[in-house]
Short mmCIF file of C-alpha atoms and ligand atoms in Angstrom, two decimals:
data_model
loop_
_atom_site.label_atom_id
_atom_site.label_comp_id
_atom_site.label_asym_id
_atom_site.label_seq_id
_atom_site.Cartn_x
_atom_site.Cartn_y
_atom_site.Cartn_z
CA UNK M 1 19.73 -13.09 18.20
CA UNK M 2 18.15 -9.90 16.85
CA UNK M 3 15.14 -9.96 14.51
CA UNK M 4 15.98 -10.10 10.82
CA UNK M 5 15.35 -6.92 8.83
CA UNK M 6 12.19 -7.25 6.75
CA UNK M 7 12.94 -5.81 3.32
CA UNK M 8 9.34 -6.46 2.39
CA UNK M 9 6.40 -4.15 1.68
CA UNK M 10 4.58 -4.91 4.94
CA UNK M 11 4.56 -6.35 7.45
CA UNK M 12 7.84 -4.54 7.75
CA UNK M 13 10.51 -3.74 10.30
CA UNK M 14 9.06 -1.57 13.07
CA UNK M 15 10.85 0.46 15.74
CA UNK M 16 11.32 -0.93 19.25
CA UNK M 17 9.15 1.94 20.53
CA UNK M 18 6.26 0.92 18.23
CA UNK M 19 6.58 -2.66 19.48
CA UNK M 20 6.77 -1.44 23.09
CA UNK M 21 3.48 0.42 22.68
CA UNK M 22 1.79 -2.99 22.54
CA UNK M 23 2.69 -3.81 26.15
CA UNK M 24 -0.46 -2.23 27.55
CA UNK M 25 -3.96 -3.74 27.47
CA UNK M 26 -6.86 -1.44 26.59
CA UNK M 27 -10.61 -1.67 27.05
CA UNK M 28 -12.20 -1.28 23.63
CA UNK M 29 -15.10 0.79 25.10
CA UNK M 30 -12.89 2.94 27.32
CA UNK M 31 -12.60 6.67 26.68
CA UNK M 32 -8.80 6.55 26.66
CA UNK M 33 -8.89 4.01 23.83
CA UNK M 34 -11.59 5.92 21.95
CA UNK M 35 -9.46 9.05 22.18
CA UNK M 36 -6.60 7.17 20.50
CA UNK M 37 -8.84 6.12 17.61
CA UNK M 38 -10.10 9.69 17.17
CA UNK M 39 -6.55 11.06 17.26
CA UNK M 40 -5.44 8.57 14.60
CA UNK M 41 -8.34 9.45 12.30
CA UNK M 42 -7.68 13.17 12.69
CA UNK M 43 -4.00 12.76 11.84
CA UNK M 44 -4.70 10.58 8.79
CA UNK M 45 -7.16 13.12 7.39
CA UNK M 46 -4.57 15.85 7.97
CA UNK M 47 -1.98 13.96 5.94
CA UNK M 48 -4.32 14.04 2.94
CA UNK M 49 -5.63 17.58 3.60
CA UNK M 50 -9.07 15.99 3.72
CA UNK M 51 -10.52 17.13 7.08
CA UNK M 52 -13.41 19.10 5.61
CA UNK M 53 -14.35 16.83 2.73
CA UNK M 54 -13.72 13.28 3.95
CA UNK M 55 -14.14 11.01 6.96
CA UNK M 56 -11.57 8.47 8.10
CA UNK M 57 -13.04 5.05 8.83
CA UNK M 58 -10.75 2.31 10.18
CA UNK M 59 -11.70 -1.31 9.60
CA UNK M 60 -10.37 -4.49 11.23
CA UNK M 61 -8.32 -6.90 9.14
CA UNK M 62 -5.56 -6.65 6.54
CA UNK M 63 -5.49 -4.10 3.74
CA UNK M 64 -7.63 -6.21 1.42
CA UNK M 65 -10.47 -6.18 3.98
CA UNK M 66 -10.43 -2.38 3.82
CA UNK M 67 -10.43 -2.42 0.01
CA UNK M 68 -13.37 -4.81 -0.03
CA UNK M 69 -15.22 -2.63 2.51
CA UNK M 70 -14.65 0.46 0.34
CA UNK M 71 -15.74 -1.18 -2.92
CA UNK M 72 -18.73 -2.95 -1.37
CA UNK M 73 -20.00 0.15 0.45
CA UNK M 74 -19.20 3.12 -1.77
CA UNK M 75 -19.94 1.77 -5.24
CA UNK M 76 -23.57 2.01 -6.35
CA UNK M 77 -24.42 -1.53 -7.54
CA UNK M 78 -25.86 -0.57 -10.92
CA UNK M 79 -22.86 1.50 -12.06
CA UNK M 80 -19.74 -0.02 -13.59
CA UNK M 81 -16.16 0.43 -12.39
CA UNK M 82 -13.17 0.84 -14.69
CA UNK M 83 -10.26 -0.99 -13.05
CA UNK M 84 -6.77 0.12 -14.11
CA UNK M 85 -4.53 -2.94 -13.86
CA UNK M 86 -0.76 -3.18 -14.05
CA UNK M 87 0.04 -5.95 -11.62
CA UNK M 88 -1.28 -8.31 -8.95
CA UNK M 89 -2.99 -5.72 -6.77
CA UNK M 90 -4.90 -4.24 -9.69
CA UNK M 91 -6.02 -7.77 -10.56
CA UNK M 92 -7.16 -8.17 -6.95
CA UNK M 93 -9.47 -5.15 -7.34
CA UNK M 94 -11.10 -6.87 -10.30
CA UNK M 95 -11.43 -10.17 -8.35
CA UNK M 96 -13.08 -8.33 -5.47
CA UNK M 97 -15.65 -6.74 -7.80
CA UNK M 98 -16.20 -10.13 -9.40
CA UNK M 99 -16.80 -11.76 -6.03
CA UNK M 100 -19.24 -9.13 -4.82
CA UNK M 101 -21.07 -9.15 -8.13
CA UNK M 102 -20.46 -5.60 -9.28
CA UNK M 103 -20.04 -4.77 -12.98
CA UNK M 104 -16.58 -3.68 -14.07
CA UNK M 105 -14.26 -3.44 -17.03
CA UNK M 106 -10.50 -3.19 -17.15
CA UNK M 107 -7.60 -1.48 -18.85
CA UNK M 108 -4.57 -3.74 -18.35
CA UNK M 109 -1.19 -2.25 -19.28
CA UNK M 110 0.92 -5.27 -18.25
CA UNK M 111 3.54 -5.40 -15.52
CA UNK M 112 5.84 -2.59 -16.55
CA UNK M 113 3.76 0.34 -17.83
CA UNK M 114 1.44 2.76 -16.03
CA UNK M 115 -2.11 3.50 -17.24
CA UNK M 116 -2.32 6.29 -19.83
CA UNK M 117 -4.62 9.07 -18.56
CA UNK M 118 -5.68 9.98 -22.11
CA UNK M 119 -6.81 6.40 -22.80
CA UNK M 120 -8.69 6.42 -19.51
CA UNK M 121 -10.44 9.66 -20.53
CA UNK M 122 -11.32 8.13 -23.91
CA UNK M 123 -12.80 5.02 -22.29
CA UNK M 124 -14.89 7.15 -19.95
CA UNK M 125 -16.22 9.22 -22.84
CA UNK M 126 -17.01 6.05 -24.81
CA UNK M 127 -18.83 4.34 -21.96
CA UNK M 128 -21.29 6.38 -19.92
CA UNK M 129 -22.23 3.37 -17.74
CA UNK M 130 -18.85 3.64 -15.98
CA UNK M 131 -19.36 5.51 -12.73
CA UNK M 132 -16.05 4.79 -11.02
CA UNK M 133 -12.35 4.34 -11.75
CA UNK M 134 -10.25 2.22 -9.40
CA UNK M 135 -6.46 2.52 -9.47
CA UNK M 136 -3.46 1.30 -7.47
CA UNK M 137 -1.19 4.12 -6.29
CA UNK M 138 2.06 2.17 -5.99
CA UNK M 139 1.59 -1.26 -7.62
CA UNK M 140 3.57 -3.22 -5.06
CA UNK M 141 4.02 -6.28 -7.28
CA UNK M 142 6.47 -4.38 -9.52
CA UNK M 143 7.05 -1.18 -7.53
CA UNK M 144 5.63 1.03 -10.28
CA UNK M 145 4.30 4.38 -9.16
CA UNK M 146 1.10 5.15 -11.06
CA UNK M 147 0.31 8.76 -12.09
CA UNK M 148 -2.72 9.19 -9.84
CA UNK M 149 -2.75 12.99 -10.08
CA UNK M 150 -3.19 12.88 -13.86
CA UNK M 151 -5.71 10.04 -13.55
CA UNK M 152 -7.68 12.00 -10.94
CA UNK M 153 -7.78 15.01 -13.27
CA UNK M 154 -9.33 13.09 -16.17
CA UNK M 155 -11.74 11.20 -13.90
CA UNK M 156 -12.96 14.49 -12.42
CA UNK M 157 -13.12 16.14 -15.84
CA UNK M 158 -15.37 13.31 -17.05
CA UNK M 159 -17.56 13.61 -13.95
CA UNK M 160 -16.74 10.18 -12.49
CA UNK M 161 -15.48 9.02 -9.10
CA UNK M 162 -11.98 7.78 -8.22
CA UNK M 163 -11.06 5.05 -5.75
CA UNK M 164 -7.35 4.82 -4.92
CA UNK M 165 -5.68 1.79 -3.37
CA UNK M 166 -2.81 3.69 -1.77
CA UNK M 167 -1.91 0.84 0.53
CA UNK M 168 1.84 0.95 -0.08
CA UNK M 169 2.13 4.68 -0.81
CA UNK M 170 0.08 6.72 1.68
CA UNK M 171 2.35 8.19 4.34
CA UNK M 172 5.36 8.38 2.00
CA UNK M 173 3.95 9.76 -1.25
CA UNK M 174 2.10 13.08 -0.83
CA UNK M 175 -1.64 13.13 -1.57
CA UNK M 176 -3.81 16.23 -1.30
CA UNK M 177 -7.55 15.56 -1.50
CA UNK M 178 -8.19 19.14 -2.63
CA UNK M 179 -5.76 18.81 -5.57
CA UNK M 180 -6.32 15.13 -6.39
CA UNK M 181 -10.06 14.55 -6.03
CA UNK M 182 -11.00 11.08 -4.81
CA UNK M 183 -14.09 9.33 -3.52
CA UNK M 184 -11.99 7.01 -1.39
CA UNK M 185 -8.37 6.35 -0.57
CA UNK M 186 -7.53 3.06 1.13
CA UNK M 187 -4.43 2.23 3.15
CA UNK M 188 -3.35 0.16 6.14
CA UNK M 189 -1.40 0.30 9.39
CA UNK M 190 1.55 -1.82 8.37
CA UNK M 191 3.02 -0.09 5.33
CA UNK M 192 4.50 3.41 5.04
CA UNK M 193 3.32 4.50 8.48
CA UNK M 194 5.38 1.61 9.91
CA UNK M 195 2.79 0.18 12.29
CA UNK M 196 2.02 -3.50 12.81
CA UNK M 197 -0.67 -5.35 10.82
CA UNK M 198 -4.25 -5.56 12.06
CA UNK M 199 -6.39 -2.87 10.45
CA UNK M 200 -6.84 -0.74 7.36
CA UNK M 201 -8.53 2.60 6.93
CA UNK M 202 -10.49 4.45 4.29
CA UNK M 203 -10.60 8.19 3.69
CA UNK M 204 -14.07 8.46 2.15
CA UNK M 205 -15.99 11.50 0.98
CA UNK M 206 -18.64 12.30 3.57
CA UNK M 207 -21.52 12.82 1.13
CA UNK M 208 -20.88 9.43 -0.48
CA UNK M 209 -20.59 7.69 2.90
CA UNK M 210 -23.90 9.18 3.97
CA UNK M 211 -25.56 7.97 0.77
CA UNK M 212 -24.25 4.41 1.15
CA UNK M 213 -26.45 3.08 3.98
CA UNK M 214 -27.62 -0.49 3.48
CA UNK M 215 -25.57 -1.07 0.35
CA UNK M 216 -22.71 -3.26 1.53
CA UNK M 217 -22.83 -6.99 0.70
CA UNK M 218 -21.15 -7.79 4.03
CA UNK M 219 -22.13 -7.06 7.61
CA UNK M 220 -18.60 -7.04 9.01
CA UNK M 221 -17.21 -4.94 6.15
CA UNK M 222 -20.00 -2.37 6.04
CA UNK M 223 -18.10 0.90 6.05
CA UNK M 224 -21.21 3.00 6.47
CA UNK M 225 -22.25 1.11 9.63
CA UNK M 226 -18.72 1.24 11.03
CA UNK M 227 -18.60 4.99 10.44
CA UNK M 228 -22.07 5.59 11.79
CA UNK M 229 -21.43 3.59 14.96
CA UNK M 230 -18.08 5.27 15.50
CA UNK M 231 -19.63 8.72 15.14
CA UNK M 232 -22.32 7.84 17.64
CA UNK M 233 -20.21 6.06 20.25
CA UNK M 234 -16.55 6.80 19.52
CA UNK M 235 -16.05 3.02 19.42
CA UNK M 236 -15.28 0.49 16.75
CA UNK M 237 -18.39 -1.53 15.84
CA UNK M 238 -16.85 -4.89 16.72
CA UNK M 239 -13.71 -5.77 18.70
CA UNK M 240 -10.82 -3.57 17.52
CA UNK M 241 -7.20 -4.76 17.43
CA UNK M 242 -6.45 -2.66 20.52
CA UNK M 243 -2.70 -3.26 20.73
CA UNK M 244 -2.30 -2.61 17.02
CA UNK M 245 -4.15 0.70 17.39
CA UNK M 246 -1.91 1.77 20.29
CA UNK M 247 1.18 0.84 18.25
CA UNK M 248 -0.17 2.76 15.26
CA UNK M 249 -0.61 5.95 17.28
CA UNK M 250 3.03 5.63 18.38
CA UNK M 251 4.00 5.02 14.73
CA UNK M 252 2.14 8.18 13.66
CA UNK M 253 3.99 10.16 16.33
CA UNK M 254 7.31 8.87 15.00
CA UNK M 255 6.18 9.69 11.46
CA UNK M 256 5.47 13.28 12.58
CA UNK M 257 8.83 13.48 14.38
CA UNK M 258 10.57 12.42 11.17
CA UNK M 259 9.03 15.37 9.33
CA UNK M 260 5.79 13.79 8.14
CA UNK M 261 5.36 12.63 4.57
CA UNK M 262 8.34 14.65 3.27
CA UNK M 263 10.70 13.25 5.90
CA UNK M 264 9.60 9.70 5.31
CA UNK M 265 9.81 10.03 1.54
CA UNK M 266 13.36 11.39 1.80
CA UNK M 267 14.50 8.37 3.83
CA UNK M 268 12.80 5.85 1.53
CA UNK M 269 14.21 7.58 -1.54
CA UNK M 270 17.73 7.43 -0.09
CA UNK M 271 17.18 3.72 0.67
CA UNK M 272 15.98 3.05 -2.87
CA UNK M 273 18.82 5.04 -4.48
CA UNK M 274 21.43 3.17 -2.43
CA UNK M 275 19.83 -0.19 -3.17
CA UNK M 276 19.40 0.33 -6.91
CA UNK M 277 22.90 1.74 -7.41
CA UNK M 278 24.44 -1.09 -5.35
CA UNK M 279 22.53 -3.85 -7.12
CA UNK M 280 23.32 -2.41 -10.56
CA UNK M 281 26.98 -2.23 -9.60
CA UNK M 282 26.74 -5.97 -8.97
CA UNK M 283 25.23 -6.56 -12.42
CA UNK M 284 21.53 -6.84 -11.49
CA UNK M 285 18.92 -5.12 -13.67
CA UNK M 286 15.67 -3.57 -12.49
CA UNK M 287 12.42 -4.73 -14.09
CA UNK M 288 11.27 -1.15 -14.61
CA UNK M 289 12.69 1.77 -16.54
CA UNK M 290 14.18 4.44 -14.28
CA UNK M 291 11.25 6.79 -14.79
CA UNK M 292 8.78 4.31 -13.24
CA UNK M 293 10.88 3.22 -10.26
CA UNK M 294 9.29 4.07 -6.91
CA UNK M 295 10.99 4.71 -3.58
CA UNK M 296 8.79 1.98 -2.04
CA UNK M 297 9.94 -1.37 -3.44
CA UNK M 298 12.19 -2.45 -6.31
CA UNK M 299 11.86 -5.51 -8.53
CA UNK M 300 15.10 -7.04 -9.83
CA UNK M 301 15.31 -9.58 -12.64
CA UNK M 302 16.75 -12.91 -11.58
CA UNK M 303 20.18 -13.67 -13.03
CA UNK M 304 20.19 -16.44 -15.64
CA UNK M 305 23.45 -17.84 -14.25
CA UNK M 306 22.80 -21.60 -13.77
CA UNK M 307 23.88 -21.45 -10.10
CA UNK M 308 21.29 -18.79 -9.21
CA UNK M 309 18.39 -20.25 -7.32
CA UNK M 310 15.99 -17.83 -5.61
CA UNK M 311 15.11 -20.06 -2.67
CA UNK M 312 18.81 -20.61 -1.88
CA UNK M 313 19.56 -16.90 -2.36
CA UNK M 314 16.68 -16.13 0.01
CA UNK M 315 17.92 -18.63 2.60
CA UNK M 316 21.48 -17.25 2.47
CA UNK M 317 20.24 -13.69 3.00
CA UNK M 318 17.95 -14.81 5.82
CA UNK M 319 20.93 -16.47 7.51
CA UNK M 320 22.67 -13.08 7.34
CA UNK M 321 19.67 -11.28 8.86
CA UNK M 322 17.67 -10.03 5.85
CA UNK M 323 14.28 -11.20 4.63
CA UNK M 324 13.59 -10.28 0.99
CA UNK M 325 10.50 -10.92 -1.11
CA UNK M 326 9.81 -13.30 -3.98
CA UNK M 327 8.53 -11.92 -7.28
CA UNK M 328 4.84 -11.72 -8.05
CA UNK M 329 5.10 -11.46 -11.82
CA UNK M 330 3.92 -14.10 -14.22
CA UNK M 331 6.10 -13.29 -17.22
CA UNK M 332 9.67 -12.99 -15.93
CA UNK M 333 11.68 -14.48 -13.06
CA UNK M 334 12.26 -11.76 -10.51
CA UNK M 335 12.48 -10.89 -6.84
CA UNK M 336 11.70 -7.78 -4.85
CA UNK M 337 13.46 -5.78 -2.18
CA UNK M 338 11.50 -3.28 -0.11
CA UNK M 339 12.86 0.12 0.84
CA UNK M 340 10.26 0.85 3.51
CA UNK M 341 10.17 0.13 7.24
CA UNK M 342 12.24 1.30 10.16
CA UNK M 343 15.60 1.15 8.38
CA UNK M 344 18.01 3.51 6.66
CA UNK M 345 20.85 3.46 4.13
CA UNK M 346 23.26 1.88 6.64
CA UNK M 347 20.99 -1.20 6.65
CA UNK M 348 20.85 -1.19 2.84
CA UNK M 349 24.68 -1.05 2.75
CA UNK M 350 24.80 -4.10 5.05
CA UNK M 351 22.26 -5.85 2.84
CA UNK M 352 24.43 -5.25 -0.23
CA UNK M 353 27.39 -6.87 1.52
CA UNK M 354 25.13 -9.79 2.42
CA UNK M 355 24.14 -10.07 -1.26
CA UNK M 356 27.87 -10.39 -2.10
CA UNK M 357 28.28 -13.18 0.45
CA UNK M 358 25.11 -14.96 -0.72
CA UNK M 359 26.16 -14.83 -4.38
CA UNK M 360 29.65 -16.10 -3.52
CA UNK M 361 28.16 -18.99 -1.53
CA UNK M 362 25.89 -19.87 -4.44
CA UNK M 363 28.76 -19.61 -6.92
CA UNK M 364 27.10 -16.89 -9.01
CA UNK M 365 29.66 -14.58 -10.62
CA UNK M 366 27.40 -12.93 -13.18
CA UNK M 367 24.06 -11.32 -12.35
CA UNK M 368 22.84 -10.47 -15.84
CA UNK M 369 19.21 -11.41 -16.55
CA UNK M 370 18.03 -13.03 -19.77
CA UNK M 371 16.69 -9.77 -21.15
CA UNK M 372 17.99 -6.34 -20.31
CA UNK M 373 15.27 -3.96 -19.15
C1 PLP J 1 -0.30 -4.63 0.75
C2 PLP J 1 -1.23 -4.20 -0.30
C3 PLP J 1 -2.61 -4.49 -0.25
C4 PLP J 1 -3.25 -5.27 0.87
O1 PLP J 1 -2.69 -6.49 1.10
P1 PLP J 1 -3.02 -7.27 2.45
O2 PLP J 1 -2.17 -8.48 2.35
O3 PLP J 1 -4.47 -7.56 2.46
O4 PLP J 1 -2.64 -6.35 3.59
C5 PLP J 1 -3.42 -4.00 -1.24
N1 PLP J 1 -2.93 -3.25 -2.23
C6 PLP J 1 -1.63 -2.94 -2.33
C7 PLP J 1 -1.17 -2.08 -3.46
C8 PLP J 1 -0.73 -3.41 -1.37
O5 PLP J 1 0.58 -3.09 -1.46
#
């Protein structure tokens, strides 16, 4: 029995060669392992054209650990952060600030609309105590792609600092630190770079990192100390997820072989186009307007047909070899299908046939939602 395809935004389906890279054990202090970490950091900075301005600091744990490390270390405690929310991950930024006791305010545009850069600029002009703006790049709960370039422009124009949670976008959506100024960009191993879960990383401006000594609320998540120790010794401060790091280096090599960010984006876009066209042909509607759909993940409204039941639909698809993702929205019934991971349009075509089988087994012959989007 082969593994099911994970049509989820991470952990996701990885290549057999990425999995095979985890067969070797590494000493966390050994030069060969340290060279892998350095190589990874160099490549990640290259992808964002950030070698001269930023440092790459990896941190153990899932993506949220890296976000908490970035917020806790880089934000000066007395300055407020404006959090741009349009879904669950934006809300998580606000909860993190809440938990670590940092002042913040929010602009919440709901589940289906991006933040308006002009309103952000207005808020910054109105409130000089705001020092930072935090934004999600691709809000994975709906799939919406936020306009971070335009946001970065207004944040820079108002003399503030930008923190980007690019967890589910970096590696597939181009970012250039010289064009899109940011204090920090946070991502993780198990999303668009197609590694396995175990660590996140932060591209942080060097001057800000240097100025952040002693600020973090947490010992284990202190980004400054991690960076400092790594500079001095080449090693992670505490035990690194060695096998995950080895797999990630292999994943980065495969990313480069595919043509880097442009190659990966082209494959994800083809996946998304095939998925959306196929689902619409079957009567499903997307949550978002076309102009906000991302190539990363797509949210579909649940059919109102009385025989449609998400947990049964999920189980039928799983039986056929596909794991999809429940919705994360509060207002409407929905589910999500990821376009990322080691899979191409031939897998999406197979998934669409599996959707037909699942719907037939459920007895659903009409996939219209309650409200058309
Ligand atoms: C995946 C993700 C995270 C981190 O989630 P973890 O479960 O901690 O890995 C954060 N932000 C966004 C936008 C994400 O997609």
